[in-house]
Coordinates of C-alpha atoms and ligand atoms in Angstrom, one line a residue:
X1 CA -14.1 -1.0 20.2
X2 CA -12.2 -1.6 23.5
X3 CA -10.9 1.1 25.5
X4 CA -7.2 1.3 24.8
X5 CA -3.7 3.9 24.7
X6 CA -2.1 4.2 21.2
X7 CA 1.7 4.3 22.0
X8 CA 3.5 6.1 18.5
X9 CA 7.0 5.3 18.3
X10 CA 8.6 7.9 15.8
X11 CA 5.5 10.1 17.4
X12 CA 7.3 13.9 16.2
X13 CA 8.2 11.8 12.6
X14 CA 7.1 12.8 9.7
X15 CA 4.6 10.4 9.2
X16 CA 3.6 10.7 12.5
X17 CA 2.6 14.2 11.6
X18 CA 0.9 14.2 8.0
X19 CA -0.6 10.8 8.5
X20 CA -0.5 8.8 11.8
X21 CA -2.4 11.5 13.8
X22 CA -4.7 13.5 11.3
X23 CA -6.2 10.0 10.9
X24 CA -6.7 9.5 14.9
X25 CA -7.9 12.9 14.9
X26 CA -10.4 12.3 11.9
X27 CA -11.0 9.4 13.5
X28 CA -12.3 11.3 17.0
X29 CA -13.7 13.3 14.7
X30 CA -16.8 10.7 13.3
X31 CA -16.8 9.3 16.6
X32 CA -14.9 6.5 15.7
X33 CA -12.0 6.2 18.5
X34 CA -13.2 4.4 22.0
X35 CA -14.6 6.8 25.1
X36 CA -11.5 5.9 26.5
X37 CA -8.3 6.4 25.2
X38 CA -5.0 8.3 25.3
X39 CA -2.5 8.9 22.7
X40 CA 1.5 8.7 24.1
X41 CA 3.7 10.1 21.7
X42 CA 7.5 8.9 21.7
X43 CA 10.4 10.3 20.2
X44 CA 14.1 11.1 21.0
X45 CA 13.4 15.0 21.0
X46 CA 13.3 16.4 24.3
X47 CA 9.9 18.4 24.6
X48 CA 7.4 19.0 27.3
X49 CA 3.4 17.3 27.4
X50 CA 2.5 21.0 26.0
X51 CA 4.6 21.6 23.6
X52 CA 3.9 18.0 22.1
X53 CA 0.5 19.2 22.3
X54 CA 0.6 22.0 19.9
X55 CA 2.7 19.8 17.7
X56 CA -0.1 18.1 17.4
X57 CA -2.4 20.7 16.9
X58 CA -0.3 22.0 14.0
X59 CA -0.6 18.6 12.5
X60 CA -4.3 18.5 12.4
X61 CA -4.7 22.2 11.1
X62 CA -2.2 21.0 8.6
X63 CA -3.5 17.9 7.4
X64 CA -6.6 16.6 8.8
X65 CA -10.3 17.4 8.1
X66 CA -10.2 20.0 10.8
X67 CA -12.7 22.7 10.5
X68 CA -12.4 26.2 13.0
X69 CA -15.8 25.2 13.8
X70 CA -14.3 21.8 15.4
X71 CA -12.2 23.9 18.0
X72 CA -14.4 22.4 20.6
X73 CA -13.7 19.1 19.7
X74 CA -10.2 19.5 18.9
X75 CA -9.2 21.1 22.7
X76 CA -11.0 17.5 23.8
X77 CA -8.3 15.1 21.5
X78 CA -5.6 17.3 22.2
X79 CA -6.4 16.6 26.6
X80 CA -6.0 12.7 25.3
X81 CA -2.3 13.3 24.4
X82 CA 0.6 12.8 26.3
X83 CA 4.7 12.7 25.8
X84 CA 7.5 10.7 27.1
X85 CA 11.2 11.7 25.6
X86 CA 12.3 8.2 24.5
X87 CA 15.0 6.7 22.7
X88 CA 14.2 3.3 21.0
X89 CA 17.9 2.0 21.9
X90 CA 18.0 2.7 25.4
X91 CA 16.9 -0.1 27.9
X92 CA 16.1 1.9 30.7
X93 CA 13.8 4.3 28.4
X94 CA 11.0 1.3 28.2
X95 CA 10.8 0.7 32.1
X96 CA 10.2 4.6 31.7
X97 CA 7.5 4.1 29.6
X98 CA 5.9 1.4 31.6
X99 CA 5.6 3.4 34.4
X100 CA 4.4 6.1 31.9
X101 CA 1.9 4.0 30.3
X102 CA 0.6 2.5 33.5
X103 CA 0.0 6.1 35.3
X104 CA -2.0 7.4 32.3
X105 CA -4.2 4.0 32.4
X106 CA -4.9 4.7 36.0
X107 CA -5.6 8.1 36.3
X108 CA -7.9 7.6 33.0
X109 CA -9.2 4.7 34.4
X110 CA -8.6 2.7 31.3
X111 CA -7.7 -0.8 30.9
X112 CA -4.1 -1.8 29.9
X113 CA -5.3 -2.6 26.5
X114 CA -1.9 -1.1 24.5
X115 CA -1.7 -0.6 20.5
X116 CA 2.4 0.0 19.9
X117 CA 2.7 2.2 16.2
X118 CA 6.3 1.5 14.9
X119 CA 6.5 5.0 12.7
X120 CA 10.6 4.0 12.8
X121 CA 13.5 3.2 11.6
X122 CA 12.9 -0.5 9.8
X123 CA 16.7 -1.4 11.8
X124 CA 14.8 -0.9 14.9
X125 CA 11.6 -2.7 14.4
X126 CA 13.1 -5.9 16.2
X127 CA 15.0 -4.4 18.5
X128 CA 11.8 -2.6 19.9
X129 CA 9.8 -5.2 19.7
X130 CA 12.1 -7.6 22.0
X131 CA 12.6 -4.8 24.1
X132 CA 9.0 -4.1 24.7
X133 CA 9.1 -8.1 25.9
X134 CA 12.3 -7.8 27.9
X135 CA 10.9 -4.6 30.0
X136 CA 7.6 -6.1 30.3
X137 CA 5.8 -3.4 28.7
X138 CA 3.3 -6.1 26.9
X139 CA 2.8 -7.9 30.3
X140 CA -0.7 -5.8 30.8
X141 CA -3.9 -7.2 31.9
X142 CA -5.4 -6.4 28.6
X143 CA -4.5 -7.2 25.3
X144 CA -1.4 -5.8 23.2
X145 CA -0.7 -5.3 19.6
X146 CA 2.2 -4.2 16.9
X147 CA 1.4 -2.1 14.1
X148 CA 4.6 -1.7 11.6
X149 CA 5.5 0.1 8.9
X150 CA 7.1 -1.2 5.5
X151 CA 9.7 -2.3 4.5
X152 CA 9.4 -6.0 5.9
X153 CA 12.7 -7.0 4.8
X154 CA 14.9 -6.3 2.6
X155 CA 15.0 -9.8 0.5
X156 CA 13.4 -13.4 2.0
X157 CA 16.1 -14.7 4.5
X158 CA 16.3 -11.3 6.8
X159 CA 12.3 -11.2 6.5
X160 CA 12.5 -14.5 8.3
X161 CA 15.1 -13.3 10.6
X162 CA 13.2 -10.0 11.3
X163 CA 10.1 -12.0 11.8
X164 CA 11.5 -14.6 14.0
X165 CA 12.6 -12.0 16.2
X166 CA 8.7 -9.9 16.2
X167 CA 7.4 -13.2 16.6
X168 CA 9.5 -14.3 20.0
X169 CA 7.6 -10.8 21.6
X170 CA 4.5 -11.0 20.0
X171 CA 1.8 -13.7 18.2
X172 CA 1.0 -13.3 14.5
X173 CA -2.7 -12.0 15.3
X174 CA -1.1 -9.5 17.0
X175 CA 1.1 -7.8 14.5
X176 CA -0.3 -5.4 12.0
X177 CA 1.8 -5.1 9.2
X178 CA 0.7 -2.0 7.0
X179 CA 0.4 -1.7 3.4
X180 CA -1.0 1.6 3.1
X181 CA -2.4 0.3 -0.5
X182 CA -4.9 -2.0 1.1
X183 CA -6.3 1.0 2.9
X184 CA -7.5 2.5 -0.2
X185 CA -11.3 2.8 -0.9
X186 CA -11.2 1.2 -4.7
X187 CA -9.0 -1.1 -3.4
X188 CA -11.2 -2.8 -0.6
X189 CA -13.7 -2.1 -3.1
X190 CA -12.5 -4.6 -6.0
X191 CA -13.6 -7.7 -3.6
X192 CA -17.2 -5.9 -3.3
X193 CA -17.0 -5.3 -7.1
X194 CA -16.1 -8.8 -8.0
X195 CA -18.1 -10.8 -5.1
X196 CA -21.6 -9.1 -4.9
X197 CA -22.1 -8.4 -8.8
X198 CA -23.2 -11.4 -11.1
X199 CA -22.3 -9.6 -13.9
X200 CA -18.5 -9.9 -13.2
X201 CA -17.8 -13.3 -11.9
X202 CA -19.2 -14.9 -14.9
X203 CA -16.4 -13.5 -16.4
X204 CA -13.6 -12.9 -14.5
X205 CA -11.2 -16.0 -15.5
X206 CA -9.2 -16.9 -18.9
X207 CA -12.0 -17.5 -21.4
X208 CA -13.1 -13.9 -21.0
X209 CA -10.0 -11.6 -20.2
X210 CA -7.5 -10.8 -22.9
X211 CA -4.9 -9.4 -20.1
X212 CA -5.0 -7.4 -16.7
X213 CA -2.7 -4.0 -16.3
X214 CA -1.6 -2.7 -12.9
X215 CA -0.2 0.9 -12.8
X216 CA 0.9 2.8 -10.3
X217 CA 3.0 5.9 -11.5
X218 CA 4.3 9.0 -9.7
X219 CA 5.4 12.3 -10.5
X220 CA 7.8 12.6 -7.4
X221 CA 11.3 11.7 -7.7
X222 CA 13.5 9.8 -4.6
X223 CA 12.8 12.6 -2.7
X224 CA 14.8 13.0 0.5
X225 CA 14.6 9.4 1.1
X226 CA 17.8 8.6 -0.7
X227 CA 19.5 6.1 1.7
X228 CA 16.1 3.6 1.8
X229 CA 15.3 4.0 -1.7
X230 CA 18.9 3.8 -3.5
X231 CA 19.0 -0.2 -1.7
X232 CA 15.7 -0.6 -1.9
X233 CA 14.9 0.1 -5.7
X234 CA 11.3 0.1 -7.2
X235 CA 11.0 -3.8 -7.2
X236 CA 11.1 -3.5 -3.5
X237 CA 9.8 -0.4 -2.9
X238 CA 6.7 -1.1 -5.1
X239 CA 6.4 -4.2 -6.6
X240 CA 6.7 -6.6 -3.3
X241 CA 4.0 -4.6 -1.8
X242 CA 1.9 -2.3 -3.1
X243 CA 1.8 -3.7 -7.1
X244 CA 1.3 -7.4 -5.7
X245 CA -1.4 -7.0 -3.1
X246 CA -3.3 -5.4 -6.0
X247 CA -2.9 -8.1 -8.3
X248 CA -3.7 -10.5 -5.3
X249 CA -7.1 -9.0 -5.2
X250 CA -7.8 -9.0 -8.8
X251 CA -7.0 -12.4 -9.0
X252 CA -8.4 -14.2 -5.9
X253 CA -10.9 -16.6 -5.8
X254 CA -14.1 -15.8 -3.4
X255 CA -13.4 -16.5 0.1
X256 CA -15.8 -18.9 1.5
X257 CA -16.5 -16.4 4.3
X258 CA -15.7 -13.0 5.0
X259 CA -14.0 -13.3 7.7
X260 CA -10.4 -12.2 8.3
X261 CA -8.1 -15.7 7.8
X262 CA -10.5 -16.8 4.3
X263 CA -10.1 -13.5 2.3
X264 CA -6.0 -13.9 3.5
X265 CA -5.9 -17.4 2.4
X266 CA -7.2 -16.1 -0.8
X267 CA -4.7 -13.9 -1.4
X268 CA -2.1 -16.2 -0.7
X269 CA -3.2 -18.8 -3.2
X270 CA -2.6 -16.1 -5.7
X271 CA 1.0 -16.1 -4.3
X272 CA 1.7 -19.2 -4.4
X273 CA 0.6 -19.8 -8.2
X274 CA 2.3 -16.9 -9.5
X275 CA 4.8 -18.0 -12.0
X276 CA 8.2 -18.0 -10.4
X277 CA 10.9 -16.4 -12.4
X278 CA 13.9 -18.2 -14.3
X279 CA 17.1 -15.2 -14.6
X280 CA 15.9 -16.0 -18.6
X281 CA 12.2 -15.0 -17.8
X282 CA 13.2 -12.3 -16.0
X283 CA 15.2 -11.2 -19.0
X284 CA 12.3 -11.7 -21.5
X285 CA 9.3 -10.2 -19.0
X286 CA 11.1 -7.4 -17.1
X287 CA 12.1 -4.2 -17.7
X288 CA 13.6 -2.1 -15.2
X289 CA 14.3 1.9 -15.9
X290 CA 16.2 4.8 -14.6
X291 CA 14.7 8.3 -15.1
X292 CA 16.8 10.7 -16.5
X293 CA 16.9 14.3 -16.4
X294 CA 13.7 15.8 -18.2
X295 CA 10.7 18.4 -18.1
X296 CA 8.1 18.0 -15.4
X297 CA 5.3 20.6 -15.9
X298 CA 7.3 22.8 -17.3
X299 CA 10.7 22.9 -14.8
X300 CA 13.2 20.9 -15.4
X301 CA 14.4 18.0 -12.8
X302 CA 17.6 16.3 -12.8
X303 CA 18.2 13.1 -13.3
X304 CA 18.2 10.5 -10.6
X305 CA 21.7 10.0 -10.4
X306 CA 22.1 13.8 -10.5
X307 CA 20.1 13.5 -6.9
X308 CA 21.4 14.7 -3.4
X309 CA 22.7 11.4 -2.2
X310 CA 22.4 9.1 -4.6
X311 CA 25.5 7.1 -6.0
X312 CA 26.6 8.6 -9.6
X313 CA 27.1 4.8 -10.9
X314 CA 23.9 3.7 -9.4
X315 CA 21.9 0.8 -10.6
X316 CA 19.1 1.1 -8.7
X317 CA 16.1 1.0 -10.8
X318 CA 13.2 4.0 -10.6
X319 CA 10.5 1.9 -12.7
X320 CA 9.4 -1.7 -13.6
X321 CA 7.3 -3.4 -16.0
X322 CA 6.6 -7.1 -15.7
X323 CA 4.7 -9.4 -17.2
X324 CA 3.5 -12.0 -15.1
X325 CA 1.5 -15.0 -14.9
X326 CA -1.3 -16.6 -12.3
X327 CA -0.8 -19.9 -12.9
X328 CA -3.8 -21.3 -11.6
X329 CA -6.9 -22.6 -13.8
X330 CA -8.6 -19.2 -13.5
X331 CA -6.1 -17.0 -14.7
X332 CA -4.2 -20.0 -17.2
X333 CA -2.8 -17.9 -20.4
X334 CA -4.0 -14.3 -18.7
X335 CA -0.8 -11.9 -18.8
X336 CA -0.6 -9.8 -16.0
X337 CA 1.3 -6.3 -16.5
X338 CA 2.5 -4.4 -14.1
X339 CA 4.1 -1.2 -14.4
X340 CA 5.2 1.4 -11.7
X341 CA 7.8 4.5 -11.8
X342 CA 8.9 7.6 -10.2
X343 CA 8.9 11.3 -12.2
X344 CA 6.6 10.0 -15.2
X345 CA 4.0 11.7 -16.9
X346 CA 1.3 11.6 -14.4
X347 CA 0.1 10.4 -10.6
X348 CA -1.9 7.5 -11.5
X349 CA -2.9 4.4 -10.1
X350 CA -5.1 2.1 -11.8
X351 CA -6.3 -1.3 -12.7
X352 CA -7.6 -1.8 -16.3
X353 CA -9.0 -5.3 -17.2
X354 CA -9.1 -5.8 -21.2
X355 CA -11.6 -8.4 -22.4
X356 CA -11.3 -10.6 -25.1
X357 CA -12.9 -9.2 -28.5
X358 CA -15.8 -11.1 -30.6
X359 CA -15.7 -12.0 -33.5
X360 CA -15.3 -9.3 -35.6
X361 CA -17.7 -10.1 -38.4
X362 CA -21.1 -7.7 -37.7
X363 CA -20.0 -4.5 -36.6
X364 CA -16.7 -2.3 -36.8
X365 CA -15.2 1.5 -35.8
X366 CA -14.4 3.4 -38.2
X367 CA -10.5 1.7 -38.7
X368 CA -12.7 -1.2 -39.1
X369 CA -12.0 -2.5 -35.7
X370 CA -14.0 -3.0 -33.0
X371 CA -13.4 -1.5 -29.2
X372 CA -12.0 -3.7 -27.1
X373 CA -14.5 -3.4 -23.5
X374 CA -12.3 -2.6 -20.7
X375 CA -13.2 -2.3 -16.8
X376 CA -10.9 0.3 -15.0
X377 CA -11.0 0.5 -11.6
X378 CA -9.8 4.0 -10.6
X379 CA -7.8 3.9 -7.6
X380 CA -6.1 7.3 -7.7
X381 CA -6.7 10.4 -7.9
X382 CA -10.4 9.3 -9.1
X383 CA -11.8 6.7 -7.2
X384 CA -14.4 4.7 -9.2
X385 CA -14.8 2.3 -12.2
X386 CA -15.7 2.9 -15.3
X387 CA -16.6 0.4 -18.2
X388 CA -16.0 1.4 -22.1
X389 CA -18.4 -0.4 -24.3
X390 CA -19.3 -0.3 -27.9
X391 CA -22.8 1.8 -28.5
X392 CA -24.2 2.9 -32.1
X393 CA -22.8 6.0 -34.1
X394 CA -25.9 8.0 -34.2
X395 CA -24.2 9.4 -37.4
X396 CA -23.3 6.3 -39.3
X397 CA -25.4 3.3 -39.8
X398 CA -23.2 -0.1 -38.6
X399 CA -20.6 1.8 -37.0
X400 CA -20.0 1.6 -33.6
X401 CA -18.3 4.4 -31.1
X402 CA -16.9 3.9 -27.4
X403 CA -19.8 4.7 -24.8
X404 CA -17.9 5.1 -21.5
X405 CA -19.9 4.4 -18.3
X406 CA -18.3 5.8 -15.5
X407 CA -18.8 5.5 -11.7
X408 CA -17.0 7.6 -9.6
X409 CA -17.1 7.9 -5.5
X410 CA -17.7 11.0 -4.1
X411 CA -14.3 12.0 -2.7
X412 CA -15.0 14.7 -0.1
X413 CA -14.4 14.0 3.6
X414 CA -13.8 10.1 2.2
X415 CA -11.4 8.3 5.0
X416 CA -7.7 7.8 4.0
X417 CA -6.0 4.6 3.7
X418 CA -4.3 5.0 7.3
X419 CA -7.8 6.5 9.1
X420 CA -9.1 2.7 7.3
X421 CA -6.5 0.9 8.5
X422 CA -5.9 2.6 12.0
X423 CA -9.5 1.6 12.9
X424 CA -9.3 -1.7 11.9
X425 CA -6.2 -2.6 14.2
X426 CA -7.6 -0.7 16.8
X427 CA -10.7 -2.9 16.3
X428 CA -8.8 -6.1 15.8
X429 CA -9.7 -6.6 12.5
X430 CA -6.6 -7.7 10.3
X431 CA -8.4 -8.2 6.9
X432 CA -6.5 -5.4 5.2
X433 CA -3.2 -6.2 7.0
X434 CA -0.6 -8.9 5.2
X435 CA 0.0 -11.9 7.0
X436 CA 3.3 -13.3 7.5
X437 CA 3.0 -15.9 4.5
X438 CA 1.9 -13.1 2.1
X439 CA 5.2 -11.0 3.1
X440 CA 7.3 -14.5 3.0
X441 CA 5.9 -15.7 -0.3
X442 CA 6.5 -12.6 -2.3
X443 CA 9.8 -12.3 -1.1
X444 CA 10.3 -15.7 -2.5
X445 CA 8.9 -14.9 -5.6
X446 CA 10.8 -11.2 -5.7
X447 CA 14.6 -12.0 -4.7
X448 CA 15.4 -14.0 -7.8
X449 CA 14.4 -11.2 -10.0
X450 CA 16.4 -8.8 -7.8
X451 CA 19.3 -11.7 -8.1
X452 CA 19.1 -11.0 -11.8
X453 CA 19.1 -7.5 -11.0
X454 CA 22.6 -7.8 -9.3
X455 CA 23.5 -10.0 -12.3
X456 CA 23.5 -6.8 -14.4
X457 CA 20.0 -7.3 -16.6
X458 CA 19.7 -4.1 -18.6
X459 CA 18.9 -0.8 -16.8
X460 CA 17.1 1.2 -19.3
X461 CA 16.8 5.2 -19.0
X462 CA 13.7 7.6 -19.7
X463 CA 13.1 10.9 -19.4
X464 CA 11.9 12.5 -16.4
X465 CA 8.0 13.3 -17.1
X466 CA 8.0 10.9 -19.7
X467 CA 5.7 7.2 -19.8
X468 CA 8.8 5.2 -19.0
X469 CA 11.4 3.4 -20.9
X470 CA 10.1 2.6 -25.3
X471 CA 11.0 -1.3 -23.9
X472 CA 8.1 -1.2 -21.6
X473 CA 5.5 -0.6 -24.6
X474 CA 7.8 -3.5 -26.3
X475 CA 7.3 -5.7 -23.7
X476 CA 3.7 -4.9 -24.0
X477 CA 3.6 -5.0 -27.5
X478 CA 5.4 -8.2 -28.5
X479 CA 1.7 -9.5 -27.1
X480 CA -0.1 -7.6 -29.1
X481 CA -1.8 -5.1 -26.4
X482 CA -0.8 -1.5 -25.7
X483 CA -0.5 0.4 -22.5
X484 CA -4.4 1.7 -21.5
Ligands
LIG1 C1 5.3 4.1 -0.6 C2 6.6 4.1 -1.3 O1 5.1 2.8 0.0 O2 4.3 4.3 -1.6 C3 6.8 5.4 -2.0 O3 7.6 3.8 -0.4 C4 5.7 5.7 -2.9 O4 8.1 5.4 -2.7 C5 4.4 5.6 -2.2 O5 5.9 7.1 -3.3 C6 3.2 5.7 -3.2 O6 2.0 5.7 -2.5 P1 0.7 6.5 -3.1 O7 -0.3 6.2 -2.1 O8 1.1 7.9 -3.2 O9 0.5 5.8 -4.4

């Protein structure tokens, strides 16, 4: 890995503090960051190189894998940070950090090799990123790259716009855009699962598979991020990300290689065949809830519209379940459901894959049924697979009982999905990043159905700690499945 200065935007931010630096640090940690580099932290709050410092240090007691014995080590990646008082907005602040960033290159002898973290605003990514241009802070002798936060948009036509603009200060290779989803270990692990075991691929397509289910649920409500979430809603908060790029690597075909631009061209075939939605379709495959007030381990929560800043008359939707379809020969006749919510019954995210039942003619549970075999891949808070077949009942002669086998990683010390991610744009590799037709082509396929959101299609309620709205397991059910 090159020698290089990560530049944090937002650098005394939230994020900044529970994710963006316990992963450098974890990083420094396992020997994984360059023998050069510095860390220049930006924000508008007026503070001093030391007292950044031990900001810094109270992030990584806080949240990283910091041990007392590491004291050592940690005094060493603390001397790596600097601080420049910086307001995004204000022209003259980037010839400051110019100068800033080419002082610390010199005196650390490191080349101007300059990784820019936008930990910001989203109405600021542009407007930094023309600005960096403008000021010539990416005119460096080295190379230069963007790494930005979600959300990339808010619908298809100010993506473009907002991408237009990135694109006029830097090239596509160099932008990172993060979805923190694709940094998760199970997650980079389905294409491993699917591409280096013969016993999957031979199934994996429409003769085998009854139906895939994506779920993501959360036990946190909105939060304090009221403003973002009451425009952004869980179709864009969720679906257009997170719930899509894991559907994209359930259903993509092998790359050819494994290179960056093949397993991303993959993905966005998947895109690109996913049935586009009709405001009827969207009425008979989508249901959208609101969660109420309701019980949470025991304490009550309010509802959402009873939350701090969040419009009584709201519409905004706090869950989705959709039923979708791949349209490609692979996945012909395969429903997809996806299902995601805030303040349900559990933190949960997982991929279940239900295949088709034999004939039931030879052997039968005790309902006179036989199991259906399902692959789960684990993504949270486990982190494994596990396979449910049907084994012989010791007890009763010709019937059969579930036999679960279960993997499951050993989570310890494993490397979060911004330490992954981190390290591969610091490394150039952009495999786990979405490319600009990924972000473009699910916006295409998401504004209709928030079109038909606008349009008024129905806004169910559930109750807080709840599984979501009775129309989801409708939806489910007019199909004859069930929720796993
Ligand atoms: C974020 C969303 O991208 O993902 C949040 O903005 C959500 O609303 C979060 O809570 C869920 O991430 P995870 O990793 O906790 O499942």
């Amino acid at each position: 890995m090159d020698d290089q200065v990560f530049v944090l935007f937002g650098g005394s931010g939230d994020l900044a503090k529970r994710k963006i630096i316990p992963a450098l640090y974890n990083l420094f940690l396992n020997d994984k960051l360059p023998h050069g580099f510095a860390i220049l932290g930006l924000s508008r709050k007026s503070m001093t190189r030391e007292s950044y410092q031990e900001f810094i240090l109270s992030s990584i007691k806080e949240y990283s894998r910091h041990s007392s014995d590491d004291m050592g080590k940690t005094t060493t990646f603390i001397d790596h940070v600097y601080y420049l008082s910086f307001d995004a907005c204000e022209p003259n602040d980037y010839q400051s950090l110019k100068t800033s960033l080419e002082t610390i290159e010199e005196n650390n002898y490191l080349p101007q090799n300059r990784i820019f973290y936008l930990s910001l605003a989203p109405d600021l990514f542009d407007q930094v990123a023309l600005y960096l241009k403008e000021y010539s802070v990416t005119q460096s002798s080295g190379w230069c790259r963007l790494i930005i936060e979600k959300p990339f948009g808010h619908d298809m036509a100010s993506a473009s716009a907002l991408n237009e603009r990135i694109s006029s200060a830097f090239q596509e290779h160099e932008v990172f855009r993060i979805d923190h989803y694709l940094g998760k270990e199970m997650v980079q692990n389905i294409e491993v699962l699917r591409f280096a075991n013969s016993i999957f691929e031979p199934l994996w397509n429409n003769r085998y598979i009854s139906n895939v289910q994506i779920t993501s649920s959360e036990l946190v409500g909105v939060e304090k991020r009221f403003d973002y979430y009451e425009r952004a809603g869980a179709l864009r908060d969720m679906v257009q990300n997170h719930m899509l790029q894991l559907l994209m690597m359930v259903a993509m075909e092998p790359p050819s290689r494994l290179n960056t631009e093949a397993v991303r061209d993959e993905k966005v075939k998947v895109l690109r065949s996913l049935r586009k939605f009709t405001s009827s379709d969207v009425t008979k495959h989508i249901v959208r809830g609101q969660y109420a007030s309701g019980n949470m381990d025991k304490h009550s929560v309010v509802g959402y519209l009873d939350e701090m800043g969040i419009d009584p008359q709201s519409t905004t939707e706090t869950f989705i379940a959709a039923k979708v379809f791949v349209d490609n020969f692979r996945w012909a006749g395969v429903p997809f459901f996806i299902r995601t919510g805030k303040r349900l019954d559990k933190k949960e995210t997982k991929i279940v894959i239900e295949f088709k039942n034999l004939p039931e003619r030879l052997y039968f549970n005790q309902n006179g049924k036989l199991l259906t075999n399902l692959l789960t891949i684990h993504v949270h808070p486990t982190e494994g697979i596990s396979l449910q077949l049907n084994g012989k009942n010791p007890e009763q002669d010709g019937v059969v009982s579930p036999i679960s086998i279960d993997f499951s990683q050993e989570t310890k010390d494993l490397p979060e999905s911004y330490e992954r991610l981190i390290f591969d744009a610091m490394r150039n590799d952009s495999t786990f990043f979405t490319r600009w037709d990924e972000v473009k082509l699910a916006w295409k396929w998401i504004d209709p159905i928030s079109q038909s959101f606008a349009d008024g299609h129905p806004l169910y309620t559930y109750e807080a700690g709840s599984s979501g709205p009775k129309e989801a397991d409708e939806l489910i059910q007019t199909d004859g499945h069930t929720w796993w």
